[in-house]
């Protein structure tokens, strides 16, 4: 392997491989290397995610970034005939009157921007989800948990699920076919900063010298300094580890998030899994309950539901996460005490259901506005801040990275959508805070 590349990308999660694909596709002559600490692409948080996608966001930027990525993923599956496990099963957000009226301005914004949504009234929901409890009457348990009634729902038909491993394999495979290289089991231990013009003076770069990132100091399958004209940092939850030592802030902090797989045992749960009327697959959509963001999706091939919960408060931020994601374990008690009581109150068929598997990963929150960032500092491009929805925007972010590399002010997203490249930077950031987070 040459020690000099045009571009070195750190990280082979969705952000790294989508960036690698677009950089190599649009600049075919360049030498691009992706370095990855793990033994394969997509083994970080991408592989641990729920891999749902939606275009139903309050922020118009998130709408555009995800909508265009969903269109590209649909193109990959339907026109390029590459199976990425994409199924538009929809999202159904269940709400009480108060939540519905609070959401109305966001819903109107989505409609104005062409995001497809269907409002479901109580009668629709009774027909679609006949077993669901919508009122709790005098239940003392429901009163204790302050469970909102279900007065309506919002359905997003362009939302759904995909297989993140298959998606990563698509990008990585195309990148390799185009001549790109991976170095797995290779850790970038530091970004190496040096003067733009080396003068041979001790302590370079001195304060009056222009500087750049010369490369990465690597350990593993490649040992030593890998030099490159441009460095792309796509390190997910671990970006602070490389940025903080060189004094660059990316406003991201990580938090553990958990997923619980529940076996759909018995007629009632199987019936719920295969709820008709929402999508062509005859499956339940992702259902978001009106309390604590508890949500669950059908995984028909495993005859299971994956259940999760929005746990924003009283959960610690992690500034510099462990490298081994297995150190972050899912907590059975958390499911039993926090998630299950809510789930079973709305859908009694979950009573006595079994957790057959559970795991955890990290969200990397952009603590300013819950939107991703893509910015450039000299010859370093940084992409991240997924805030829990990076797979669904991965393609668009890869295109923005390519435009930053090419110094193009406007990015063309899939479908010919123009998008100002600087919008996701910090210096010239121009986005609204995302309010529809789960
Ligand atoms: C439980 C859970 C559920 C989620 N659900 C969804 C969902 O439904 N939909 C959705 O869109 N998103 C979801 N997400 C978020 C999604 O997983 C992330 O947005 C996405 O994976 C981020 O991609 P990434 O490439 O930035 O990070 P990662 O996939 O973590 O990739 C970063 C890679 O960089 C490597 N790396 C870091 N530092 C170095 C270094 N110094 N040297 C070498 N390699 C390095 C890491 O090993 C890693 O492989 C979920 C996340 C979790 C944890």
mmCIF file of N, CA and C in Angstrom, residues 14 44 83 121 143-144 160 220 241 246 256 270 296 310 420:
data_model
loop_
_atom_site.group_PDB
_atom_site.id
_atom_site.type_symbol
_atom_site.label_atom_id
_atom_site.label_comp_id
_atom_site.label_asym_id
_atom_site.label_seq_id
_atom_site.Cartn_x
_atom_site.Cartn_y
_atom_site.Cartn_z
ATOM 1 N N UNK A 14 -21.827 3.870 8.008
ATOM 2 C CA UNK A 14 -22.575 4.360 6.844
ATOM 3 C C UNK A 14 -22.011 5.687 6.339
ATOM 4 N N UNK A 44 -19.764 -0.874 13.556
ATOM 5 C CA UNK A 44 -19.971 0.055 14.676
ATOM 6 C C UNK A 44 -21.455 0.248 14.928
ATOM 7 N N UNK A 83 -30.508 -5.973 -3.442
ATOM 8 C CA UNK A 83 -31.385 -6.113 -2.285
ATOM 9 C C UNK A 83 -30.725 -5.480 -1.059
ATOM 10 N N UNK A 121 -57.830 9.072 12.339
ATOM 11 C CA UNK A 121 -58.715 9.378 13.467
ATOM 12 C C UNK A 121 -58.907 8.124 14.304
ATOM 13 N N UNK A 143 -52.836 5.585 35.422
ATOM 14 C CA UNK A 143 -52.839 6.923 36.046
ATOM 15 C C UNK A 143 -51.471 7.202 36.652
ATOM 16 N N UNK A 144 -50.907 6.175 37.296
ATOM 17 C CA UNK A 144 -49.592 6.337 37.925
ATOM 18 C C UNK A 144 -48.532 6.702 36.881
ATOM 19 N N UNK A 160 -39.874 3.516 6.601
ATOM 20 C CA UNK A 160 -39.782 2.056 6.640
ATOM 21 C C UNK A 160 -38.492 1.568 7.248
ATOM 22 N N UNK A 220 -2.009 -1.016 13.600
ATOM 23 C CA UNK A 220 -2.792 -2.204 13.257
ATOM 24 C C UNK A 220 -2.286 -2.799 11.960
ATOM 25 N N UNK A 241 -12.376 11.935 19.996
ATOM 26 C CA UNK A 241 -11.076 11.380 20.355
ATOM 27 C C UNK A 241 -9.967 11.904 19.433
ATOM 28 N N UNK A 246 -6.555 18.186 18.750
ATOM 29 C CA UNK A 246 -6.077 19.258 17.860
ATOM 30 C C UNK A 246 -6.978 20.496 17.971
ATOM 31 N N UNK A 256 -25.824 6.008 25.276
ATOM 32 C CA UNK A 256 -26.189 4.608 24.996
ATOM 33 C C UNK A 256 -27.658 4.512 24.612
ATOM 34 N N UNK A 270 -48.526 -12.710 16.786
ATOM 35 C CA UNK A 270 -48.291 -12.923 15.348
ATOM 36 C C UNK A 270 -49.289 -12.121 14.522
ATOM 37 N N UNK A 296 -41.971 0.261 18.512
ATOM 38 C CA UNK A 296 -41.649 -1.117 18.127
ATOM 39 C C UNK A 296 -41.932 -1.324 16.650
ATOM 40 N N UNK A 310 -37.329 6.161 23.861
ATOM 41 C CA UNK A 310 -36.575 7.418 23.852
ATOM 42 C C UNK A 310 -36.178 7.700 25.297
ATOM 43 N N UNK A 420 -27.505 23.677 -0.351
ATOM 44 C CA UNK A 420 -26.319 24.510 -0.095
ATOM 45 C C UNK A 420 -25.337 23.732 0.791
#
